[in-house]
CSV table of C-alpha atoms in Angstrom, one decimal:
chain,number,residue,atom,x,y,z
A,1,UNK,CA,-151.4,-125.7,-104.2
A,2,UNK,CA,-149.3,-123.1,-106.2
A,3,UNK,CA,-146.1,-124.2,-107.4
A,4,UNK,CA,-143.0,-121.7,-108.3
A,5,UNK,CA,-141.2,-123.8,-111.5
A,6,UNK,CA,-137.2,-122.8,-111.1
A,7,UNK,CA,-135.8,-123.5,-114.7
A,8,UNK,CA,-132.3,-124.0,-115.5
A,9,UNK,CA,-132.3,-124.6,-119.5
A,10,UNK,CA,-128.7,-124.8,-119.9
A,11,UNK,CA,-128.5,-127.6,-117.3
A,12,UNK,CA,-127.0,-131.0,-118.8
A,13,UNK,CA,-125.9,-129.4,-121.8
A,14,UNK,CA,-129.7,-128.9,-122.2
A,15,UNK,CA,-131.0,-131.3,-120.7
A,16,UNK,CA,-132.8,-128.5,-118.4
A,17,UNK,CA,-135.0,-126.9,-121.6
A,18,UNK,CA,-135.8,-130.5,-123.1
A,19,UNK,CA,-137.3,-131.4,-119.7
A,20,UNK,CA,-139.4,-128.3,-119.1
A,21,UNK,CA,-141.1,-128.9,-122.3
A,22,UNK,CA,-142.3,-132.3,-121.0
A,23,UNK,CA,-143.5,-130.7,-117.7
A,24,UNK,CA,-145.4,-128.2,-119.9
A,25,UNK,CA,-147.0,-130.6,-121.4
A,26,UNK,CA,-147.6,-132.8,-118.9
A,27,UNK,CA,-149.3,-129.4,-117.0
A,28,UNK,CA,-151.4,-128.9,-120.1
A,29,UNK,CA,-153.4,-131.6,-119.6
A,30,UNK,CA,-153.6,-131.8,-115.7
A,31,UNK,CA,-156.6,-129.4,-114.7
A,32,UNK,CA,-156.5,-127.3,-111.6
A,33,UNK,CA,-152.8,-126.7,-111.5
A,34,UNK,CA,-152.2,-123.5,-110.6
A,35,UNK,CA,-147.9,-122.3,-110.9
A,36,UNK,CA,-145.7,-120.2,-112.1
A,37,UNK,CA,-142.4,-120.2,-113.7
A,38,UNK,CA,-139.1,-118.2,-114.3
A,39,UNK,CA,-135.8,-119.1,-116.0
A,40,UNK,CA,-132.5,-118.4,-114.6
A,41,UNK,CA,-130.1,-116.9,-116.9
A,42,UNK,CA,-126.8,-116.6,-115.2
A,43,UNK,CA,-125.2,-118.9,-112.8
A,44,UNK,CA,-126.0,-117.5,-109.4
A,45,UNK,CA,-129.5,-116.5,-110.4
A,46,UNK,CA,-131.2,-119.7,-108.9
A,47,UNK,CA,-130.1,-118.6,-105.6
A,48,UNK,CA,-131.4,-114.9,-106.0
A,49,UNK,CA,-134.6,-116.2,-107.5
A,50,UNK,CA,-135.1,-118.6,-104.2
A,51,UNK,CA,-134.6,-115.8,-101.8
A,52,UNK,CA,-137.1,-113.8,-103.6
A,53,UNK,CA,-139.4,-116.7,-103.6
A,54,UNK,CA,-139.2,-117.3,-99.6
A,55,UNK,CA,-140.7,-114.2,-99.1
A,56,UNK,CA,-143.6,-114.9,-101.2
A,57,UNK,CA,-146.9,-115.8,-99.3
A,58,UNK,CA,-148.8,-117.2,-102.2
A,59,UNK,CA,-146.5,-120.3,-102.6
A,60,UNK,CA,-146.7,-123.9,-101.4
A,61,UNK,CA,-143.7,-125.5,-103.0
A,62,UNK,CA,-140.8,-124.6,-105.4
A,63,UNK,CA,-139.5,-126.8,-108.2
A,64,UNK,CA,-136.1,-126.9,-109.6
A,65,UNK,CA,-135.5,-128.0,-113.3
A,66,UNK,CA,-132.0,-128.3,-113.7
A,67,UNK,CA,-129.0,-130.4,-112.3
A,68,UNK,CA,-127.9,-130.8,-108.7
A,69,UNK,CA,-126.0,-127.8,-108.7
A,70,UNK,CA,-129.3,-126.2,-109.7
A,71,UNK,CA,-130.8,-127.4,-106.8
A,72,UNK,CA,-127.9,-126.5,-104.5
A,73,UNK,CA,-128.1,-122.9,-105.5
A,74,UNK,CA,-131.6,-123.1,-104.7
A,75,UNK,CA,-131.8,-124.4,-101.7
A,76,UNK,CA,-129.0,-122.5,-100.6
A,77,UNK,CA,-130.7,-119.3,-101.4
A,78,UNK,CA,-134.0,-120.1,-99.5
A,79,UNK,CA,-131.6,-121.1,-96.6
A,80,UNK,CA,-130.7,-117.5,-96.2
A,81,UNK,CA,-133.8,-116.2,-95.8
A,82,UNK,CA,-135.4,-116.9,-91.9
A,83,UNK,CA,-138.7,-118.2,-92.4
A,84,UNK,CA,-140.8,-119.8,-89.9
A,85,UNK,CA,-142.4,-122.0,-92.3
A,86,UNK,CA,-139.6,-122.6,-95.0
A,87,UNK,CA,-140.8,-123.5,-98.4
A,88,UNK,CA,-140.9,-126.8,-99.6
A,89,UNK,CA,-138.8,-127.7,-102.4
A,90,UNK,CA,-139.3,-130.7,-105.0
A,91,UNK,CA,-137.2,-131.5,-108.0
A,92,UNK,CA,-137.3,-132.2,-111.7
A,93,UNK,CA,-133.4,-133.6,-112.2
A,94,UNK,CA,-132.0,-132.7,-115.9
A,95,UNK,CA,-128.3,-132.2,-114.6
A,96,UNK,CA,-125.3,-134.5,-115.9
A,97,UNK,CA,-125.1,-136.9,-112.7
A,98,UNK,CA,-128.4,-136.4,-111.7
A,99,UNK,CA,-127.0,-137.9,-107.5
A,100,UNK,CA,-129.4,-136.0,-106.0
A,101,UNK,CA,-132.3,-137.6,-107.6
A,102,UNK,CA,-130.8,-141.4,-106.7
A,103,UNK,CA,-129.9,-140.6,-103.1
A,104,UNK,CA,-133.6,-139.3,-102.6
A,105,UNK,CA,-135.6,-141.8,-104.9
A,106,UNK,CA,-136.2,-139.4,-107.6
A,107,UNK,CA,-137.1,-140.5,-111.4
A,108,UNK,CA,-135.0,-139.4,-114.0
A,109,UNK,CA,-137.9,-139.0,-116.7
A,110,UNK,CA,-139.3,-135.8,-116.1
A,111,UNK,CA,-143.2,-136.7,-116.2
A,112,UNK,CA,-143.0,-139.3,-113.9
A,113,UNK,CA,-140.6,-137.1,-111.2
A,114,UNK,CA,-143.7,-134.5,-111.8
A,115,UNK,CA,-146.1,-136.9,-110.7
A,116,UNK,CA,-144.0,-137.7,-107.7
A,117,UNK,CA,-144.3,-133.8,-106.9
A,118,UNK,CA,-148.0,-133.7,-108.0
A,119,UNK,CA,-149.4,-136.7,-106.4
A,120,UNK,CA,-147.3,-135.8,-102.8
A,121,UNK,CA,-149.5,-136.1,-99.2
A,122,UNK,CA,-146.7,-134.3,-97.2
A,123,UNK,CA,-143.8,-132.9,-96.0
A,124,UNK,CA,-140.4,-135.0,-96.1
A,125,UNK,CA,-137.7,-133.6,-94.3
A,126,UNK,CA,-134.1,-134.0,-95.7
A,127,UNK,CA,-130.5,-134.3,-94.6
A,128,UNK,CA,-128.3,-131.2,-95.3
A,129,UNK,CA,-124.6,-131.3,-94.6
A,130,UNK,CA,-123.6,-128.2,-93.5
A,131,UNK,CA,-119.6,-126.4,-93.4
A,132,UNK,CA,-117.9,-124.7,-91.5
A,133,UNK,CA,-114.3,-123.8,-92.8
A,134,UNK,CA,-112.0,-122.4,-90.2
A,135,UNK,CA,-109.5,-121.6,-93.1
A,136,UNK,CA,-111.6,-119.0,-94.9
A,137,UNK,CA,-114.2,-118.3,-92.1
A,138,UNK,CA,-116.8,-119.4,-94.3
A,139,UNK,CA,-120.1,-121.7,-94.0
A,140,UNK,CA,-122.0,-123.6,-97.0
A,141,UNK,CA,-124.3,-126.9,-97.7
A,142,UNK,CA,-123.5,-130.0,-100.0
A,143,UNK,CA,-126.6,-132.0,-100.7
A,144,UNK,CA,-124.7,-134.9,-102.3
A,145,UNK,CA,-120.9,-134.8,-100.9
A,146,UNK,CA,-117.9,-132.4,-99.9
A,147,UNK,CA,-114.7,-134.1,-101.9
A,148,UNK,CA,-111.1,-133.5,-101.1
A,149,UNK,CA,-108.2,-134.8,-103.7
A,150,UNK,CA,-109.2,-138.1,-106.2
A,151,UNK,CA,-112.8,-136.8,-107.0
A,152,UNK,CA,-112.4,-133.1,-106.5
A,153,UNK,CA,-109.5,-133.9,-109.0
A,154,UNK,CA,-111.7,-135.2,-111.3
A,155,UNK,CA,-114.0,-132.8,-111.2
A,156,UNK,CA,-111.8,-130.1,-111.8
A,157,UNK,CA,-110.3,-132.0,-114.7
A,158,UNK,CA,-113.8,-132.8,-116.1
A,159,UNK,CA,-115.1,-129.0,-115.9
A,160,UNK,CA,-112.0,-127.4,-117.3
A,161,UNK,CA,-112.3,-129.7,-120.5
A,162,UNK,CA,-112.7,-128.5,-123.5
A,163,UNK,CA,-114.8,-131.5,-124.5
A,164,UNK,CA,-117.2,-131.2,-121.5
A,165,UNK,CA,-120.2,-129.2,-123.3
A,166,UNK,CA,-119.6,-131.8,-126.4
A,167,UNK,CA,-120.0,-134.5,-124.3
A,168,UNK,CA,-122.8,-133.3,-122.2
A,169,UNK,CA,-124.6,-132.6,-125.2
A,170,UNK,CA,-124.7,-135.9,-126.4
A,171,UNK,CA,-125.3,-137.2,-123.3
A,172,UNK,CA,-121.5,-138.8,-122.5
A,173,UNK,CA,-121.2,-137.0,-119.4
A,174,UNK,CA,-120.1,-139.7,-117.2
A,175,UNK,CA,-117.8,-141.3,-120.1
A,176,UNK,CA,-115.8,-137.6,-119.3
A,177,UNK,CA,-115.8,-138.2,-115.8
A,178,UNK,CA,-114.3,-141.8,-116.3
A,179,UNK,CA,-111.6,-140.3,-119.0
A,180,UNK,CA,-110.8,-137.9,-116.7
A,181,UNK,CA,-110.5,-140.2,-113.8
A,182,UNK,CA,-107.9,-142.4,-115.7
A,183,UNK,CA,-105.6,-139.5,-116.1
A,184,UNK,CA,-105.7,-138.0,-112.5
A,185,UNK,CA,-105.2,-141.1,-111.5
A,186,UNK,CA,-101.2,-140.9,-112.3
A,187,UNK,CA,-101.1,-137.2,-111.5
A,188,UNK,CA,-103.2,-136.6,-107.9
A,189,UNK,CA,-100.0,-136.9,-105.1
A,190,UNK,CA,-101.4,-137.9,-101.7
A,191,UNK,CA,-101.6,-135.5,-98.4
A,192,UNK,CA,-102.3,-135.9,-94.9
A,193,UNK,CA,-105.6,-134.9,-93.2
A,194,UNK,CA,-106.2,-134.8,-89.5
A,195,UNK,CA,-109.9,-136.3,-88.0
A,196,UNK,CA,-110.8,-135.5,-84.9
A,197,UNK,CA,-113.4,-138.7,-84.0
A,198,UNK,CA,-114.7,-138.0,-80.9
A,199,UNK,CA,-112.1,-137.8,-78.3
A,200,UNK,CA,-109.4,-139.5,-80.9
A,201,UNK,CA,-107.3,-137.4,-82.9
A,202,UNK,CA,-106.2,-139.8,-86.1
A,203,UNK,CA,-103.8,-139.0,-88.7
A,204,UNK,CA,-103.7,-140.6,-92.3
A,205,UNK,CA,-100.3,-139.4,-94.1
A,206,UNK,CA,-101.1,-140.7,-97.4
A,207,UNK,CA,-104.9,-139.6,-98.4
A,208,UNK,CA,-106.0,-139.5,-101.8
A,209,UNK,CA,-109.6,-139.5,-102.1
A,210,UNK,CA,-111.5,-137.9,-98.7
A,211,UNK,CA,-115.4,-137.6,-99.0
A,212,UNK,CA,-118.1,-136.1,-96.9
A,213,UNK,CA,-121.7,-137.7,-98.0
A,214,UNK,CA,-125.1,-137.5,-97.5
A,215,UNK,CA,-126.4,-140.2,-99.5
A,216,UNK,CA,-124.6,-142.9,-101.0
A,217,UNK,CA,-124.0,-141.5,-104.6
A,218,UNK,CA,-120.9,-139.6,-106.4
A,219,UNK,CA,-119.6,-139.0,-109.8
A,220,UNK,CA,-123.1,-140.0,-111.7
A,221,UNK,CA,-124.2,-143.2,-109.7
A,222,UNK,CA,-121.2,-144.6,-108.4
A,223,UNK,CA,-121.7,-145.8,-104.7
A,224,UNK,CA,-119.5,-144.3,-102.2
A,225,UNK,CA,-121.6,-145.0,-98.9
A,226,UNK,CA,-122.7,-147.9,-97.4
A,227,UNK,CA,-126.7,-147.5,-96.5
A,228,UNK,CA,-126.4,-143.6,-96.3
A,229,UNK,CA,-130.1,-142.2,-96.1
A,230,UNK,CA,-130.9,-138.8,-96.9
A,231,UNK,CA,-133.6,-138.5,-94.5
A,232,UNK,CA,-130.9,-139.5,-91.5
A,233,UNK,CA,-129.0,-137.1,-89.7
A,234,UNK,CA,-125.7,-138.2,-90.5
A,235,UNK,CA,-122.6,-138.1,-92.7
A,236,UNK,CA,-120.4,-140.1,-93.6
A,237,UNK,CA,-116.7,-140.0,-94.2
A,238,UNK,CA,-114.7,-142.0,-96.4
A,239,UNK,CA,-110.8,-142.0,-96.4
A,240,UNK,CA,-108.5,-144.1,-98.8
A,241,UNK,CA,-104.4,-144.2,-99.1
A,242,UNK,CA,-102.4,-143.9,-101.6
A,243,UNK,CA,-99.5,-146.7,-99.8
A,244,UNK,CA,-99.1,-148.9,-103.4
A,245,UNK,CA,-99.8,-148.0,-106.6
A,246,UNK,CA,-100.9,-151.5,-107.1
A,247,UNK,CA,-103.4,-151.6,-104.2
A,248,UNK,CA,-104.5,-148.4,-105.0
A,249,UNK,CA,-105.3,-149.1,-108.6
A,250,UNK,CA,-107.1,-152.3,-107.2
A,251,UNK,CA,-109.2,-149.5,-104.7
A,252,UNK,CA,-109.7,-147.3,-107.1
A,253,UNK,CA,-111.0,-150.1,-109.2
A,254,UNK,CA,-114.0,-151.1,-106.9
A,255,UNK,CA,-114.6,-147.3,-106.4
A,256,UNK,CA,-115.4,-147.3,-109.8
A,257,UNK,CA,-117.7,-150.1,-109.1
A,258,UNK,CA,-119.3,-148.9,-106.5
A,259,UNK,CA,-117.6,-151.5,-103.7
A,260,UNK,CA,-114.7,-149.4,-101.9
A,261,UNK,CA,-117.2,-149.4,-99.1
A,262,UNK,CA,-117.2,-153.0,-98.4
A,263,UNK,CA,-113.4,-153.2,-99.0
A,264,UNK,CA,-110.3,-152.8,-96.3
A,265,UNK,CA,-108.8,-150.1,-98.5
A,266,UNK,CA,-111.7,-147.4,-97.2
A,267,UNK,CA,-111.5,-145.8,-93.9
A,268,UNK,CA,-115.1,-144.9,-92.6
A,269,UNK,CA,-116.5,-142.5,-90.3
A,270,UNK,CA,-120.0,-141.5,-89.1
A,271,UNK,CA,-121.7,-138.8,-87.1
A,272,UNK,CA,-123.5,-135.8,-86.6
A,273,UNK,CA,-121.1,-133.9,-86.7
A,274,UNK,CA,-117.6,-134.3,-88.5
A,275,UNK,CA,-113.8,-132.3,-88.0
A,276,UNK,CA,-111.0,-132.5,-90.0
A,277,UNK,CA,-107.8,-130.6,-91.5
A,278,UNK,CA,-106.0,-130.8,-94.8
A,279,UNK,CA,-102.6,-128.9,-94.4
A,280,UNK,CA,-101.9,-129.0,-97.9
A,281,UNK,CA,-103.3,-126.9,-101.0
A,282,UNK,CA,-105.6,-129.7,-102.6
A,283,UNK,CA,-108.2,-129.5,-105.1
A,284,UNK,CA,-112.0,-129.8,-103.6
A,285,UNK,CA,-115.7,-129.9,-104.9
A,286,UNK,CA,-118.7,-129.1,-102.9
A,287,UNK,CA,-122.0,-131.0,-105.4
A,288,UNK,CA,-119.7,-130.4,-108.1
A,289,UNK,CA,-118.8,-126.6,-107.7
A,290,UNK,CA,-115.2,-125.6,-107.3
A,291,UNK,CA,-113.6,-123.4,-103.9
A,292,UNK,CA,-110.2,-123.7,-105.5
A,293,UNK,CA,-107.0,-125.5,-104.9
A,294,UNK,CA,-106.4,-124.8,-101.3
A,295,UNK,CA,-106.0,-126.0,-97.5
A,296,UNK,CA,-109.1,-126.6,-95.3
A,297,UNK,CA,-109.8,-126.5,-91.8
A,298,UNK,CA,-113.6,-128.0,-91.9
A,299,UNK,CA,-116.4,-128.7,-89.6
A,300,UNK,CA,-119.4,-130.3,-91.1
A,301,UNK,CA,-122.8,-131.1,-89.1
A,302,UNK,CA,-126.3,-131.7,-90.1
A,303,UNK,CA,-129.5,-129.3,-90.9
A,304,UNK,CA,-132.2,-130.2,-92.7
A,305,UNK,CA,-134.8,-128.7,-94.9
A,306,UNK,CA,-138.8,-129.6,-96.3
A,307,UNK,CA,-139.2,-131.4,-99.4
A,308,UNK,CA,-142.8,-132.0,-101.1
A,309,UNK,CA,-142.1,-135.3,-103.4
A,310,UNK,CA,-142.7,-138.7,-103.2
A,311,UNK,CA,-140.1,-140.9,-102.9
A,312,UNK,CA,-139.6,-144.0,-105.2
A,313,UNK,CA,-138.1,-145.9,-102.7
């Protein structure tokens, strides 16, 4: 096999180029490896790079070093190239959250993720959510989760942060996202969102938090979805309300925990295929990347794409 190595170095606040070094090494010493490797220097660059690898016919698999976001621009950009045979895709995580690699059973240390890639017998096929927003007449994926309000919040907050490339450098990523979370907290207003479930049209006046997943993992490992797989085609919608501040706190509480799923504060959703419609300018996050403060008319359903790793699980 010949492998096309995708490097994000400024991924993690570095995390990317400290874990390329220990996949260098690690190809050093494994004979008959045969690869390639380019560094993206730019955000955007990933994606170019991927549609210039799909039409190479001397590849078996590309591997991204870098976050999720990494991965989505990635992924994204082979996705807009038609290929009968799509490139597989496997993945070295070195991002801040690092969701992908938990939803999908991916190690964290970079050798061992490699051997997962290295010591692969086939083809796994993986969930995709895909978007359709009626708003903006636009289409996109999310690998990990489309977020409207409380976490799209956050993130926003988080990435705007003057302390965000401090933190991420000394590896205090998630205590960000948690400082952040305590402020927006007091600040995020709640809105109304439409949701078409099948033939049912239902109406919740007082959203606050309104994620799309396709695993079970947000915000660096907290657990949003019940037994969300990522080889399944489905998503999952969660819904909370803002009706108390006390109740809420107490939600918000066993989000952070990873329990709003089993609670009576979430409102949850399944399918295929998924409508809804936010009114109001709200803040979003699609894996972490920002389309603004805005209104959103969405449809989401599932693709999926080939991945050459082993899972851990």
């Amino acid at each position: 096999m010949k492998y096309l190595f995708i490097i994000n170095p400024c991924a993690g606040g570095g995390k990317g180029k400290t874990a390329w070094s220990k996949v260098q090494a690690q190809l050093a010493t494994t004979p008959g490896i045969q690869f390639d490797c380019i560094t993206s220097r730019y955000v955007g660059q990933p994606r170019e790079l991927a549609a210039q690898a799909a039409q190479r016919n001397d590849l078996d698999c590309l591997v991204v070093v870098g976050g999720d976001g990494t991965l989505h621009e990635v992924i994204t950009g082979l996705m807009t190239v038609q290929q009968d045979d799509p490139l597989p895709v496997a993945y070295i995580p070195a991002g801040t959250g690092n969701d992908f690699a938990r939803g999908y059973g991916i190690a964290t240390a970079p050798r061992q993720a490699l051997i997962q890639i290295l010591t692969n017998q086939r083809t796994h096929r993986i969930n995709i959510g895909h978007y359709h927003d009626y708003s903006r007449n636009c289409d996109g994926i999310f690998l990990n989760n489309f977020g409207i309000g409380f976490d799209a919040a956050i993130v926003h907050a988080t990435n705007h942060s003057r302390a965000k490339t401090f933190l991420n450098h000394h590896h205090l990523g998630t205590f960000a996202y948690i400082y952040k979370a305590v402020r927006v907290f007091f600040t995020q207003p709640d809105f109304q969102v439409k949701i078409q479930d099948g033939r049912q049209l239902q109406t919740f006046n007082h959203a606050f938090l309104l994620v799309a997943s396709n695993h079970p993992y947000i915000g660096g490992g907290v657990r949003i979805a019940a037994d969300q797989r990522i080889d399944q085609q489905e998503l999952e919608l969660v819904v909370v309300e803002k009706r108390h501040r006390l109740t809420l706190l107490w939600a918000m509480l066993m989000f952070a925990s990873g329990h709003l799923i089993t609670s009576r504060f979430a409102h949850l959703f399944r399918g295929k295929a998924l409508r809804y419609q936010v009114t109001s300018a709200q803040y979003g996050q699609i894996d972490g990347d920002e389309p603004g403060k805005r209104a959103f008319d969405l449809a989401l359903s599932c693709c999926s794409y080939p991945f050459w790793q082993q899972p851990l699980n």
